[in-house]
mmCIF file of C-alpha atoms and ligand atoms in Angstrom:
data_model
loop_
_atom_site.group_PDB
_atom_site.id
_atom_site.type_symbol
_atom_site.label_atom_id
_atom_site.label_comp_id
_atom_site.label_asym_id
_atom_site.label_seq_id
_atom_site.Cartn_x
_atom_site.Cartn_y
_atom_site.Cartn_z
ATOM 1 C CA MET A 1 0.000 0.000 0.000
ATOM 2 C CA SER A 2 1.379 3.406 -0.942
ATOM 3 C CA GLN A 3 2.094 6.035 1.684
ATOM 4 C CA LEU A 4 -0.500 8.301 0.172
ATOM 5 C CA GLN A 5 -3.139 5.619 0.417
ATOM 6 C CA GLU A 6 -2.285 5.070 4.081
ATOM 7 C CA LYS A 7 -2.616 8.797 4.693
ATOM 8 C CA ILE A 8 -6.030 8.855 3.012
ATOM 9 C CA LYS A 9 -7.241 5.920 5.089
ATOM 10 C CA ALA A 10 -6.070 7.611 8.280
ATOM 11 C CA LEU A 11 -7.740 10.913 7.349
ATOM 12 C CA ALA A 12 -10.993 9.141 6.463
ATOM 13 C CA LYS A 13 -10.939 7.375 9.799
ATOM 14 C CA ASP A 14 -10.171 10.561 11.755
ATOM 15 C CA GLN A 15 -13.076 12.473 10.298
ATOM 16 C CA SER A 16 -15.631 9.663 10.094
ATOM 17 C CA ALA A 17 -17.601 10.898 13.124
ATOM 18 C CA ASP A 18 -17.874 14.359 11.518
ATOM 19 C CA ILE A 19 -19.095 12.912 8.244
ATOM 20 C CA ILE A 20 -21.702 10.815 10.041
ATOM 21 C CA ALA A 21 -22.798 14.022 11.800
ATOM 22 C CA HIS A 22 -23.116 15.767 8.401
ATOM 23 C CA ARG A 23 -25.135 12.866 7.069
ATOM 24 C CA ARG A 24 -27.450 12.891 10.064
ATOM 25 C CA HIS A 25 -27.951 16.635 9.839
ATOM 26 C CA LEU A 26 -28.875 16.351 6.159
ATOM 27 C CA HIS A 27 -31.052 13.316 6.805
ATOM 28 C CA SER A 28 -33.016 15.176 9.496
ATOM 29 C CA ASN A 29 -33.464 18.210 7.251
ATOM 30 C CA PRO A 30 -34.384 16.891 3.802
ATOM 31 C CA GLU A 31 -35.484 19.175 0.976
ATOM 32 C CA LEU A 32 -37.294 18.315 -2.245
ATOM 33 C CA SER A 33 -35.836 18.635 -5.736
ATOM 34 C CA PHE A 34 -34.972 22.208 -6.804
ATOM 35 C CA GLU A 35 -35.669 23.394 -3.223
ATOM 36 C CA GLU A 36 -32.339 22.442 -1.646
ATOM 37 C CA TYR A 37 -31.746 25.939 -0.227
ATOM 38 C CA LYS A 38 -30.716 25.029 3.317
ATOM 39 C CA THR A 39 -28.787 22.015 2.097
ATOM 40 C CA ALA A 40 -26.831 24.172 -0.365
ATOM 41 C CA LYS A 41 -26.072 26.720 2.365
ATOM 42 C CA TYR A 42 -24.893 23.938 4.652
ATOM 43 C CA VAL A 43 -22.659 22.499 1.935
ATOM 44 C CA ALA A 44 -21.210 25.908 1.037
ATOM 45 C CA ALA A 45 -20.555 26.725 4.715
ATOM 46 C CA GLU A 46 -18.674 23.465 5.229
ATOM 47 C CA LEU A 47 -16.635 24.018 2.052
ATOM 48 C CA LYS A 48 -15.732 27.517 3.257
ATOM 49 C CA ALA A 49 -14.830 26.123 6.676
ATOM 50 C CA ILE A 50 -12.218 23.864 5.099
ATOM 51 C CA GLY A 51 -10.780 26.800 3.151
ATOM 52 C CA LEU A 52 -12.483 26.530 -0.258
ATOM 53 C CA GLN A 53 -14.331 29.252 -2.157
ATOM 54 C CA PRO A 54 -17.512 27.646 -3.426
ATOM 55 C CA GLU A 55 -19.613 29.092 -6.219
ATOM 56 C CA GLU A 56 -23.236 29.041 -5.089
ATOM 57 C CA GLY A 57 -26.540 29.286 -6.926
ATOM 58 C CA VAL A 58 -25.519 27.240 -9.960
ATOM 59 C CA ALA A 59 -28.758 26.021 -11.597
ATOM 60 C CA GLY A 60 -30.630 27.405 -8.582
ATOM 61 C CA THR A 61 -29.210 25.531 -5.623
ATOM 62 C CA GLY A 62 -26.083 23.882 -7.038
ATOM 63 C CA VAL A 63 -22.683 24.418 -5.416
ATOM 64 C CA VAL A 64 -19.345 24.016 -7.209
ATOM 65 C CA ALA A 65 -15.867 24.220 -5.710
ATOM 66 C CA ILE A 66 -12.344 23.723 -6.956
ATOM 67 C CA ILE A 67 -9.334 22.177 -5.216
ATOM 68 C CA GLU A 68 -6.089 22.918 -7.001
ATOM 69 C CA GLY A 69 -3.135 20.641 -6.480
ATOM 70 C CA ARG A 70 0.317 21.330 -7.839
ATOM 71 C CA ASN A 71 0.350 22.090 -11.568
ATOM 72 C CA PRO A 72 -3.440 22.628 -11.586
ATOM 73 C CA GLU A 73 -3.746 22.835 -15.389
ATOM 74 C CA LYS A 74 -2.484 19.314 -15.837
ATOM 75 C CA ARG A 75 -5.799 17.490 -15.587
ATOM 76 C CA VAL A 76 -9.226 18.070 -14.047
ATOM 77 C CA VAL A 77 -11.398 15.389 -12.477
ATOM 78 C CA GLY A 78 -15.008 16.151 -11.496
ATOM 79 C CA LEU A 79 -16.699 14.516 -8.501
ATOM 80 C CA ARG A 80 -20.472 14.712 -8.240
ATOM 81 C CA ALA A 81 -23.013 14.434 -5.419
ATOM 82 C CA ASP A 82 -26.771 14.998 -5.607
ATOM 83 C CA MET A 83 -28.565 16.763 -2.729
ATOM 84 C CA ASP A 84 -32.351 16.294 -3.075
ATOM 85 C CA ALA A 85 -34.806 14.171 -1.070
ATOM 86 C CA LEU A 86 -38.113 12.504 -1.984
ATOM 87 C CA PRO A 87 -41.791 13.100 -1.109
ATOM 88 C CA ILE A 88 -41.992 10.116 1.287
ATOM 89 C CA PHE A 89 -42.971 9.929 4.987
ATOM 90 C CA GLU A 90 -40.048 8.382 6.857
ATOM 91 C CA ALA A 91 -41.030 5.271 8.825
ATOM 92 C CA ASN A 92 -37.668 4.676 10.547
ATOM 93 C CA ASP A 93 -37.448 5.258 14.272
ATOM 94 C CA VAL A 94 -33.926 6.666 14.431
ATOM 95 C CA PRO A 95 -32.457 9.711 16.216
ATOM 96 C CA TYR A 96 -31.769 11.346 12.850
ATOM 97 C CA LYS A 97 -35.288 10.750 11.489
ATOM 98 C CA SER A 98 -36.613 13.371 9.042
ATOM 99 C CA THR A 99 -38.061 16.392 10.819
ATOM 100 C CA VAL A 100 -39.952 17.447 7.679
ATOM 101 C CA PRO A 101 -43.250 15.573 7.367
ATOM 102 C CA GLY A 102 -43.606 13.880 3.998
ATOM 103 C CA VAL A 103 -40.017 14.514 2.916
ATOM 104 C CA MET A 104 -37.258 11.948 3.299
ATOM 105 C CA HIS A 105 -33.765 11.197 2.065
ATOM 106 C CA ALA A 106 -34.933 7.821 0.805
ATOM 107 C CA CYS A 107 -32.453 7.612 -2.068
ATOM 108 C CA GLY A 108 -29.301 8.228 -0.028
ATOM 109 C CA HIS A 109 -28.464 11.619 -1.509
ATOM 110 C CA ASP A 110 -27.663 12.741 2.060
ATOM 111 C CA VAL A 111 -24.985 10.048 1.980
ATOM 112 C CA HIS A 112 -23.593 11.231 -1.358
ATOM 113 C CA THR A 113 -23.483 14.857 -0.196
ATOM 114 C CA SER A 114 -21.911 14.243 3.222
ATOM 115 C CA SER A 115 -19.471 11.820 1.666
ATOM 116 C CA LEU A 116 -18.318 14.367 -0.919
ATOM 117 C CA LEU A 117 -17.858 16.914 1.889
ATOM 118 C CA GLY A 118 -15.537 14.400 3.555
ATOM 119 C CA THR A 119 -13.706 13.748 0.311
ATOM 120 C CA ALA A 120 -13.316 17.505 -0.186
ATOM 121 C CA ARG A 121 -11.690 17.827 3.217
ATOM 122 C CA ILE A 122 -9.265 14.965 2.575
ATOM 123 C CA LEU A 123 -8.294 16.191 -0.895
ATOM 124 C CA ASN A 124 -7.815 19.735 0.337
ATOM 125 C CA GLN A 125 -5.490 18.496 3.069
ATOM 126 C CA LEU A 126 -3.491 16.535 0.508
ATOM 127 C CA LYS A 127 -3.383 19.111 -2.289
ATOM 128 C CA GLU A 128 0.403 19.429 -2.132
ATOM 129 C CA GLU A 129 0.636 15.709 -2.869
ATOM 130 C CA PHE A 130 -1.117 15.547 -6.222
ATOM 131 C CA GLU A 131 -1.007 17.323 -9.569
ATOM 132 C CA GLY A 132 -4.128 18.654 -11.242
ATOM 133 C CA THR A 133 -7.495 20.007 -10.192
ATOM 134 C CA ILE A 134 -10.519 18.489 -8.476
ATOM 135 C CA LYS A 135 -13.919 19.933 -9.312
ATOM 136 C CA LEU A 136 -16.571 19.266 -6.678
ATOM 137 C CA VAL A 137 -20.124 19.303 -8.033
ATOM 138 C CA PHE A 138 -23.054 19.361 -5.602
ATOM 139 C CA GLN A 139 -26.152 19.335 -7.781
ATOM 140 C CA PRO A 140 -29.860 19.814 -7.174
ATOM 141 C CA ALA A 141 -32.780 17.675 -8.253
ATOM 142 C CA GLU A 142 -31.599 14.284 -9.363
ATOM 143 C CA GLU A 143 -35.112 12.976 -8.740
ATOM 144 C CA LYS A 144 -37.095 15.402 -10.856
ATOM 145 C CA ALA A 145 -37.180 16.201 -14.570
ATOM 146 C CA PRO A 146 -35.430 17.887 -16.252
ATOM 147 C CA GLY A 147 -32.777 16.856 -13.693
ATOM 148 C CA GLY A 148 -30.320 19.103 -11.889
ATOM 149 C CA ALA A 149 -27.432 17.665 -13.903
ATOM 150 C CA SER A 150 -28.840 18.898 -17.231
ATOM 151 C CA LEU A 151 -29.261 22.417 -15.815
ATOM 152 C CA MET A 152 -25.776 22.417 -14.242
ATOM 153 C CA ILE A 153 -24.330 21.457 -17.640
ATOM 154 C CA LYS A 154 -26.290 24.269 -19.325
ATOM 155 C CA GLU A 155 -24.816 26.664 -16.765
ATOM 156 C CA GLY A 156 -21.322 25.512 -17.691
ATOM 157 C CA VAL A 157 -20.316 23.067 -14.960
ATOM 158 C CA LEU A 158 -18.382 21.016 -17.512
ATOM 159 C CA GLU A 159 -16.354 24.064 -18.643
ATOM 160 C CA ASN A 160 -13.742 26.346 -17.032
ATOM 161 C CA PRO A 161 -12.076 24.225 -15.943
ATOM 162 C CA LYS A 162 -13.274 21.357 -18.096
ATOM 163 C CA PRO A 163 -13.173 17.962 -16.382
ATOM 164 C CA ALA A 164 -11.491 15.182 -18.348
ATOM 165 C CA SER A 165 -13.754 12.807 -16.472
ATOM 166 C CA MET A 166 -16.682 12.792 -14.064
ATOM 167 C CA VAL A 167 -17.008 10.308 -11.219
ATOM 168 C CA GLY A 168 -20.141 9.763 -9.140
ATOM 169 C CA GLN A 169 -21.409 7.200 -6.677
ATOM 170 C CA HIS A 170 -24.771 5.907 -5.468
ATOM 171 C CA VAL A 171 -25.731 3.955 -2.364
ATOM 172 C CA ALA A 172 -26.672 0.321 -3.005
ATOM 173 C CA PRO A 173 -28.994 -1.269 -0.439
ATOM 174 C CA ASN A 174 -28.578 -4.625 -2.194
ATOM 175 C CA VAL A 175 -24.772 -4.574 -1.875
ATOM 176 C CA PRO A 176 -23.238 -5.411 1.536
ATOM 177 C CA VAL A 177 -21.419 -2.577 3.265
ATOM 178 C CA GLY A 178 -17.698 -2.822 2.554
ATOM 179 C CA LYS A 179 -18.202 -3.673 -1.095
ATOM 180 C CA ILE A 180 -18.162 -1.491 -4.215
ATOM 181 C CA GLY A 181 -19.818 -2.279 -7.547
ATOM 182 C CA PHE A 182 -18.825 -1.379 -11.104
ATOM 183 C CA ARG A 183 -20.103 -1.925 -14.594
ATOM 184 C CA GLU A 184 -18.418 -0.860 -17.829
ATOM 185 C CA GLY A 185 -20.445 0.476 -20.743
ATOM 186 C CA MET A 186 -24.232 0.704 -20.637
ATOM 187 C CA TYR A 187 -25.413 0.711 -17.043
ATOM 188 C CA MET A 188 -28.686 2.598 -16.458
ATOM 189 C CA ALA A 189 -31.597 3.364 -18.779
ATOM 190 C CA SER A 190 -32.980 6.419 -20.514
ATOM 191 C CA THR A 191 -36.434 7.264 -19.198
ATOM 192 C CA ASP A 192 -39.289 8.770 -21.172
ATOM 193 C CA GLU A 193 -42.864 9.119 -19.990
ATOM 194 C CA LEU A 194 -45.721 8.286 -22.356
ATOM 195 C CA TYR A 195 -49.187 9.805 -22.077
ATOM 196 C CA LEU A 196 -51.810 8.477 -24.500
ATOM 197 C CA THR A 197 -55.366 9.660 -24.909
ATOM 198 C CA VAL A 198 -57.420 7.343 -27.100
ATOM 199 C CA ARG A 199 -60.642 8.979 -28.281
ATOM 200 C CA GLY A 200 -63.753 7.382 -29.747
ATOM 201 C CA LYS A 201 -67.461 7.782 -29.231
ATOM 202 C CA GLY A 202 -69.025 6.419 -26.064
ATOM 203 C CA GLY A 203 -72.571 5.323 -25.369
ATOM 204 C CA HIS A 204 -74.738 2.295 -24.497
ATOM 205 C CA ALA A 205 -72.666 -0.867 -24.355
ATOM 206 C CA ALA A 206 -75.553 -2.788 -25.940
ATOM 207 C CA ALA A 207 -75.174 -0.836 -29.183
ATOM 208 C CA PRO A 208 -71.471 -1.076 -30.118
ATOM 209 C CA HIS A 209 -72.315 -0.602 -33.823
ATOM 210 C CA GLN A 210 -73.353 2.981 -33.051
ATOM 211 C CA LEU A 211 -70.156 3.737 -31.125
ATOM 212 C CA VAL A 212 -66.404 3.980 -31.658
ATOM 213 C CA ASP A 213 -65.107 1.942 -28.750
ATOM 214 C CA PRO A 214 -61.953 3.526 -27.249
ATOM 215 C CA VAL A 215 -61.521 0.623 -24.797
ATOM 216 C CA LEU A 216 -60.987 -1.885 -27.587
ATOM 217 C CA MET A 217 -58.780 0.585 -29.505
ATOM 218 C CA ALA A 218 -56.619 1.211 -26.471
ATOM 219 C CA SER A 219 -56.322 -2.536 -25.838
ATOM 220 C CA HIS A 220 -55.092 -3.124 -29.393
ATOM 221 C CA ILE A 221 -52.619 -0.294 -28.991
ATOM 222 C CA ILE A 222 -51.188 -1.722 -25.757
ATOM 223 C CA VAL A 223 -50.673 -5.143 -27.327
ATOM 224 C CA ALA A 224 -49.305 -3.775 -30.608
ATOM 225 C CA LEU A 225 -46.761 -1.489 -28.965
ATOM 226 C CA GLN A 226 -45.104 -4.439 -27.227
ATOM 227 C CA GLN A 227 -44.389 -5.868 -30.667
ATOM 228 C CA ILE A 228 -42.024 -2.961 -31.285
ATOM 229 C CA ILE A 229 -39.910 -4.435 -28.489
ATOM 230 C CA SER A 230 -40.053 -7.975 -29.851
ATOM 231 C CA ARG A 231 -39.911 -7.266 -33.623
ATOM 232 C CA ASN A 232 -38.118 -3.969 -34.245
ATOM 233 C CA ARG A 233 -35.580 -3.900 -31.441
ATOM 234 C CA ASN A 234 -32.167 -5.453 -31.854
ATOM 235 C CA PRO A 235 -32.350 -8.305 -29.292
ATOM 236 C CA ALA A 236 -28.884 -7.327 -28.042
ATOM 237 C CA ASN A 237 -30.199 -3.914 -27.119
ATOM 238 C CA PRO A 238 -32.078 -3.801 -23.793
ATOM 239 C CA ALA A 239 -35.377 -1.917 -23.620
ATOM 240 C CA VAL A 240 -38.475 -1.845 -21.438
ATOM 241 C CA LEU A 241 -41.959 -0.616 -22.267
ATOM 242 C CA SER A 242 -44.368 -0.699 -19.321
ATOM 243 C CA PHE A 243 -47.831 0.775 -18.870
ATOM 244 C CA GLY A 244 -48.938 1.324 -15.290
ATOM 245 C CA ARG A 245 -52.104 3.284 -15.873
ATOM 246 C CA PHE A 246 -55.044 2.405 -18.141
ATOM 247 C CA ILE A 247 -58.218 4.308 -17.326
ATOM 248 C CA ALA A 248 -61.445 3.508 -19.138
ATOM 249 C CA ASP A 249 -63.901 5.199 -16.857
ATOM 250 C CA GLY A 250 -67.168 3.631 -18.005
ATOM 251 C CA VAL A 251 -69.292 1.016 -16.222
ATOM 252 C CA THR A 252 -70.658 -2.414 -17.188
ATOM 253 C CA ASN A 253 -73.118 -0.976 -19.672
ATOM 254 C CA VAL A 254 -71.525 2.359 -20.572
ATOM 255 C CA ILE A 255 -68.598 2.711 -22.945
ATOM 256 C CA PRO A 256 -66.646 5.922 -22.252
ATOM 257 C CA ASN A 257 -65.631 8.492 -24.841
ATOM 258 C CA GLU A 258 -61.959 8.141 -24.131
ATOM 259 C CA VAL A 259 -59.268 6.033 -22.472
ATOM 260 C CA THR A 260 -56.095 7.431 -20.956
ATOM 261 C CA ILE A 261 -52.919 5.392 -20.736
ATOM 262 C CA GLN A 262 -49.586 6.189 -19.044
ATOM 263 C CA GLY A 263 -46.358 4.323 -19.381
ATOM 264 C CA THR A 264 -42.577 4.429 -19.367
ATOM 265 C CA TRP A 265 -40.058 3.763 -22.147
ATOM 266 C CA ARG A 266 -36.527 2.818 -21.120
ATOM 267 C CA CYS A 267 -33.505 1.850 -23.159
ATOM 268 C CA MET A 268 -29.726 2.011 -23.403
ATOM 269 C CA ASP A 269 -29.153 3.502 -26.837
ATOM 270 C CA GLU A 270 -30.044 7.068 -27.766
ATOM 271 C CA GLU A 271 -30.720 6.258 -31.444
ATOM 272 C CA TRP A 272 -33.003 3.360 -30.643
ATOM 273 C CA ARG A 273 -34.671 5.460 -27.959
ATOM 274 C CA ALA A 274 -35.722 8.039 -30.561
ATOM 275 C CA ASP A 275 -36.542 5.444 -33.230
ATOM 276 C CA GLY A 276 -38.698 3.405 -30.820
ATOM 277 C CA LEU A 277 -40.645 6.504 -29.797
ATOM 278 C CA LYS A 278 -41.296 7.399 -33.437
ATOM 279 C CA ARG A 279 -42.555 3.894 -34.179
ATOM 280 C CA MET A 280 -44.797 3.823 -31.102
ATOM 281 C CA LYS A 281 -46.409 7.130 -31.888
ATOM 282 C CA LYS A 282 -47.079 6.154 -35.495
ATOM 283 C CA MET A 283 -48.462 2.740 -34.562
ATOM 284 C CA ALA A 284 -50.772 4.087 -31.843
ATOM 285 C CA GLU A 285 -52.102 6.885 -34.058
ATOM 286 C CA ASN A 286 -52.653 4.605 -37.040
ATOM 287 C CA ILE A 287 -54.398 1.864 -35.055
ATOM 288 C CA ALA A 288 -56.789 4.394 -33.564
ATOM 289 C CA GLU A 289 -57.419 5.931 -36.962
ATOM 290 C CA ALA A 290 -58.011 2.558 -38.623
ATOM 291 C CA MET A 291 -60.607 1.809 -35.951
ATOM 292 C CA GLY A 292 -62.403 5.092 -36.470
ATOM 293 C CA GLY A 293 -61.017 7.050 -33.542
ATOM 294 C CA SER A 294 -57.885 9.012 -32.709
ATOM 295 C CA CYS A 295 -54.918 8.795 -30.388
ATOM 296 C CA GLU A 296 -52.978 11.687 -28.947
ATOM 297 C CA PHE A 297 -49.494 10.434 -28.113
ATOM 298 C CA GLU A 298 -47.574 12.727 -25.797
ATOM 299 C CA ILE A 299 -43.952 12.120 -24.833
ATOM 300 C CA VAL A 300 -42.216 13.727 -21.852
ATOM 301 C CA HIS A 301 -38.510 13.194 -22.332
ATOM 302 C CA GLY A 302 -36.525 12.223 -19.251
ATOM 303 C CA TYR A 303 -32.861 11.372 -18.756
ATOM 304 C CA PRO A 304 -30.568 9.787 -21.346
ATOM 305 C CA PHE A 305 -29.048 6.365 -20.717
ATOM 306 C CA LEU A 306 -26.035 6.173 -18.419
ATOM 307 C CA LYS A 307 -22.873 5.036 -20.118
ATOM 308 C CA ASN A 308 -19.844 4.169 -18.019
ATOM 309 C CA HIS A 309 -16.827 4.944 -20.183
ATOM 310 C CA PRO A 310 -15.099 1.537 -20.463
ATOM 311 C CA GLU A 311 -11.459 2.588 -20.103
ATOM 312 C CA LEU A 312 -12.140 5.123 -17.365
ATOM 313 C CA THR A 313 -14.298 2.622 -15.491
ATOM 314 C CA ARG A 314 -11.576 -0.020 -15.776
ATOM 315 C CA ARG A 315 -9.001 2.404 -14.368
ATOM 316 C CA VAL A 316 -11.295 3.529 -11.542
ATOM 317 C CA ARG A 317 -12.148 -0.069 -10.774
ATOM 318 C CA ASN A 318 -8.455 -0.986 -10.636
ATOM 319 C CA SER A 319 -7.852 1.880 -8.229
ATOM 320 C CA ALA A 320 -10.799 0.719 -6.111
ATOM 321 C CA THR A 321 -9.383 -2.808 -6.088
ATOM 322 C CA ASP A 322 -6.095 -1.396 -4.928
ATOM 323 C CA TYR A 323 -7.842 0.484 -2.091
ATOM 324 C CA MET A 324 -10.476 -2.085 -1.071
ATOM 325 C CA GLY A 325 -8.995 -5.443 -2.066
ATOM 326 C CA ALA A 326 -10.242 -7.501 -5.025
ATOM 327 C CA GLU A 327 -12.676 -9.463 -2.843
ATOM 328 C CA ASN A 328 -14.589 -6.253 -2.127
ATOM 329 C CA VAL A 329 -15.064 -5.108 -5.702
ATOM 330 C CA ILE A 330 -18.035 -6.650 -7.500
ATOM 331 C CA ASP A 331 -19.727 -6.568 -10.921
ATOM 332 C CA LEU A 332 -23.075 -4.852 -11.275
ATOM 333 C CA ASP A 333 -25.997 -5.930 -13.458
ATOM 334 C CA LEU A 334 -27.729 -3.627 -15.884
ATOM 335 C CA TRP A 335 -30.316 -1.569 -14.058
ATOM 336 C CA MET A 336 -33.268 -0.203 -16.052
ATOM 337 C CA ALA A 337 -33.862 2.694 -13.644
ATOM 338 C CA GLY A 338 -32.876 6.224 -14.642
ATOM 339 C CA GLU A 339 -30.265 8.511 -13.096
ATOM 340 C CA ASP A 340 -29.464 12.055 -14.146
ATOM 341 C CA PHE A 341 -25.698 11.476 -13.822
ATOM 342 C CA ALA A 342 -26.341 10.120 -17.339
ATOM 343 C CA PHE A 343 -26.304 13.707 -18.639
ATOM 344 C CA TYR A 344 -22.625 14.033 -17.665
ATOM 345 C CA SER A 345 -21.898 10.646 -19.228
ATOM 346 C CA GLN A 346 -23.237 11.895 -22.576
ATOM 347 C CA VAL A 347 -20.742 14.792 -22.574
ATOM 348 C CA VAL A 348 -17.525 13.644 -20.842
ATOM 349 C CA ASP A 349 -15.952 10.296 -19.938
ATOM 350 C CA SER A 350 -17.850 9.240 -16.834
ATOM 351 C CA CYS A 351 -17.905 6.530 -14.204
ATOM 352 C CA PHE A 352 -20.808 5.887 -11.839
ATOM 353 C CA TYR A 353 -20.269 3.222 -9.200
ATOM 354 C CA ARG A 354 -22.222 1.735 -6.310
ATOM 355 C CA LEU A 355 -21.400 1.982 -2.640
ATOM 356 C CA GLY A 356 -22.550 -1.005 -0.579
ATOM 357 C CA THR A 357 -24.733 0.121 2.351
ATOM 358 C CA ARG A 358 -26.571 -3.103 3.283
ATOM 359 C CA ASN A 359 -26.258 -4.770 6.690
ATOM 360 C CA GLU A 360 -28.535 -7.789 7.023
ATOM 361 C CA GLU A 361 -27.586 -8.512 10.638
ATOM 362 C CA ARG A 362 -28.765 -5.067 11.630
ATOM 363 C CA GLY A 363 -31.852 -5.283 9.419
ATOM 364 C CA ILE A 364 -30.669 -2.555 7.039
ATOM 365 C CA ILE A 365 -32.131 -4.065 3.892
ATOM 366 C CA SER A 366 -34.861 -1.730 2.597
ATOM 367 C CA GLY A 367 -34.649 -0.521 -0.978
ATOM 368 C CA VAL A 368 -34.228 3.074 -2.085
ATOM 369 C CA HIS A 369 -37.475 5.065 -2.439
ATOM 370 C CA THR A 370 -39.084 3.175 0.487
ATOM 371 C CA PRO A 371 -40.078 4.724 3.864
ATOM 372 C CA THR A 372 -37.734 2.368 5.723
ATOM 373 C CA PHE A 373 -34.617 2.962 3.651
ATOM 374 C CA ASP A 374 -31.467 3.458 5.744
ATOM 375 C CA ILE A 375 -27.753 2.720 5.470
ATOM 376 C CA ASP A 376 -24.985 1.203 7.523
ATOM 377 C CA GLU A 377 -23.106 4.421 8.282
ATOM 378 C CA SER A 378 -19.740 2.693 8.332
ATOM 379 C CA ALA A 379 -20.055 3.043 4.530
ATOM 380 C CA LEU A 380 -19.201 6.743 4.964
ATOM 381 C CA GLU A 381 -15.617 6.197 6.095
ATOM 382 C CA ILE A 382 -15.112 3.874 3.127
ATOM 383 C CA SER A 383 -16.732 6.200 0.600
ATOM 384 C CA THR A 384 -14.895 9.377 1.650
ATOM 385 C CA GLY A 385 -11.491 7.737 1.548
ATOM 386 C CA LEU A 386 -12.208 5.692 -1.534
ATOM 387 C CA MET A 387 -13.406 8.631 -3.624
ATOM 388 C CA SER A 388 -10.339 10.642 -2.573
ATOM 389 C CA TRP A 389 -8.082 7.808 -3.666
ATOM 390 C CA LEU A 390 -9.972 7.292 -6.944
ATOM 391 C CA ALA A 391 -9.762 11.010 -7.756
ATOM 392 C CA ILE A 392 -6.036 11.246 -7.036
ATOM 393 C CA SER A 393 -5.361 8.063 -8.993
ATOM 394 C CA GLU A 394 -7.333 9.387 -11.934
ATOM 395 C CA LEU A 395 -5.458 12.708 -11.848
ATOM 396 C CA GLY A 396 -2.222 10.771 -12.060
ATOM 397 C CA HIS A 397 -3.396 8.620 -14.964
ATOM 398 C CA ALA A 398 -0.358 8.438 -17.233
ATOM 399 C CA GLY A 399 -2.031 7.927 -20.593
ATOM 400 C CA TYR A 400 -3.805 11.250 -20.532
ATOM 401 C CA ASN A 401 -3.314 13.736 -23.353
ATOM 402 C CA ALA A 402 -4.755 17.195 -22.786
HETATM 403 ZN ZN1 LIG B 501 -33.801 8.006 -6.381
HETATM 404 ZN ZN1 LIG B 502 -30.635 8.500 -6.181
#
């Protein structure tokens, strides 16, 4: 183990109680997407306390800070944390339980934020020992379209200085604490919301010949759209089409005038994402028309798919193996959920990895976005040190050409 790595481990250990305190403060005081005002103030105050000069108010509540090592122009690595909570009533009975009714850090963004504060402190203490620049990105609204990441990028977070790579982490309640997960290439899905209104002519169910039945039209549409997945999609290309809402608000003997349908379209290829949407819209409209009615097909675009740059991810994974031991580094499966870190991954080489937070013995097993989600807080000492080590290793990456 290198001397620098030993130093990082010691610093992470020294400050672990402080980082747990940060996490508990944030957990008790959650704020919804795009409303992270107190959180942003807290983050900025802590960054100032360790001697940095954060830029506040980026994309509303975002905070960005720079740590310059020796030869700061050499290479820039960006580290990202998200800060928002979810509209969920916390059901945990813990001393740091949410004090805001109906708002909860149920996706672990309190963990990401407090962890990056710890990493900032370590890297700032070690800035004479590395070359290059670290860019710390605390972003709003991962959970809500259009996503804080997209707005931060619009406001120039990936310029001046421009990161050669972005690294982010997410808690993993299905991965035991002490382990870290990686996946090269496609990792998480693009997410688009679909809103269909199928219109016909309602009336007495006993006289279908006088009506244009939107229930039957909508049923055909639902079945037909799945054939786009089975017949038009390259089988090697993952995609999901799911409809969770189908409202035909008639009764046994009344056919309604219209049916509304809502669904989600997820894939891991931006071209296929657009092509699939075009095909779906055309098919739904034409089926409705052929049956004498109409279909309004509305698309609300969400996040792109998350692509872990293969070479960067391999390097980061090797550094993690060096820090954690090979037995603690695992492979991740594809995950068809969305994540707005994907916006960074579409612009610069990016790596998004998972931090194990599960502890079965202590009953810490609930999934993210549930009222009983919690973490094993010993993950914080690991994550602060690990991200510091990964960032310094990546700054020192020899094959880099500016
Ligand atoms: Zn989430
Ligand atoms: Zn999340």
